[in-house]
Short mmCIF file of C-alpha atoms in Angstrom, two decimals:
data_model
loop_
_atom_site.label_atom_id
_atom_site.label_comp_id
_atom_site.label_asym_id
_atom_site.label_seq_id
_atom_site.Cartn_x
_atom_site.Cartn_y
_atom_site.Cartn_z
CA MET A 59 54.42 60.77 -103.10
CA ARG A 60 58.02 59.93 -102.76
CA LEU A 61 60.83 62.23 -101.76
CA CYS A 62 62.24 62.19 -105.29
CA GLY A 63 58.81 63.36 -106.52
CA ALA A 64 58.94 66.27 -104.11
CA LEU A 65 62.42 67.22 -105.24
CA HIS A 66 61.45 66.96 -108.90
CA ASN A 67 58.42 69.22 -108.46
CA ARG A 68 60.17 71.81 -106.30
CA LYS A 69 61.05 74.05 -109.26
CA ASN A 70 57.55 73.72 -110.71
CA PHE A 71 56.07 75.17 -107.53
CA LEU A 72 57.93 78.42 -108.16
CA PHE A 73 55.63 79.16 -111.09
CA VAL A 74 52.12 78.57 -109.73
CA GLY A 75 51.03 82.10 -110.67
CA HIS A 76 50.58 83.70 -107.25
CA HIS A 77 52.45 83.65 -103.96
CA GLU A 78 49.38 82.56 -101.95
CA ALA A 79 48.68 79.76 -104.42
CA GLY A 80 52.22 78.51 -103.88
CA GLU A 81 51.73 78.55 -100.11
CA ASN A 82 48.43 76.68 -100.43
CA LEU A 83 49.98 74.10 -102.73
CA ALA A 84 52.91 73.61 -100.35
CA GLY A 85 50.52 73.08 -97.44
CA LEU A 86 48.45 70.56 -99.35
CA TYR A 87 51.54 68.73 -100.58
CA SER A 88 52.87 68.60 -97.01
CA LEU A 89 49.56 67.23 -95.72
CA ILE A 90 49.52 64.48 -98.35
CA ALA A 91 53.14 63.57 -97.61
CA THR A 92 52.30 63.41 -93.88
CA CYS A 93 49.39 61.07 -94.64
CA GLU A 94 51.63 58.75 -96.61
CA ALA A 95 54.33 58.83 -93.91
CA ASN A 96 51.70 57.70 -91.39
CA GLY A 97 50.24 54.97 -93.61
CA VAL A 98 47.02 56.90 -94.26
CA ASN A 99 45.39 56.94 -97.69
CA PRO A 100 45.39 60.68 -98.59
CA ILE A 101 42.19 60.49 -100.66
CA GLU A 102 40.25 58.73 -97.90
CA TYR A 103 41.68 61.13 -95.33
CA LEU A 104 40.81 64.31 -97.24
CA THR A 105 37.36 63.03 -98.20
CA ASP A 106 36.53 62.25 -94.57
CA VAL A 107 38.17 65.25 -92.90
CA LEU A 108 36.77 67.87 -95.28
CA ILE A 109 33.27 66.72 -94.35
CA ARG A 110 33.89 66.22 -90.62
CA VAL A 111 35.76 69.48 -90.01
CA GLN A 112 32.51 71.43 -90.46
CA THR A 113 30.98 69.99 -87.29
CA HIS A 114 34.04 68.80 -85.37
CA PRO A 115 34.65 70.71 -82.10
CA ALA A 116 37.55 73.16 -82.43
CA SER A 117 38.87 72.05 -79.04
CA ARG A 118 39.44 68.54 -80.48
CA ILE A 119 40.72 69.51 -83.93
CA ASP A 120 43.98 67.64 -83.28
CA GLU A 121 42.00 64.39 -83.65
CA LEU A 122 41.79 65.12 -87.36
CA LEU A 123 45.55 65.27 -87.91
CA PRO A 124 46.85 62.40 -90.07
CA HIS A 125 48.76 60.65 -87.28
CA ARG A 126 45.65 60.57 -85.01
CA TRP A 127 42.91 60.23 -87.63
CA HIS A 128 40.50 57.29 -87.71
CA SER A 129 38.00 57.13 -90.52
CA SER A 130 34.42 57.66 -89.50
CA PRO A 131 32.11 54.65 -89.79
CA PRO A 132 29.91 54.67 -92.90
CA ASN A 133 26.49 56.23 -92.43
CA THR A 134 23.95 53.40 -92.43
CA SER A 135 20.81 55.59 -92.59
#
């Protein structure tokens, strides 16, 4: 996503149907933009983190932020 894309879509986000949906969309959009700003592929990041967050220790949750994230090695079993 580029900044001009974010500006273009800003008005569209006003009509997502529900206030909470707008907040969720804004959070997701922000997360994807943060991935791109840190040179992280957003699809790889979300695919990996959504699986790992289930078992990742809460005390180390900051390791899953885009600027600190390292993809997990593929499972060879």
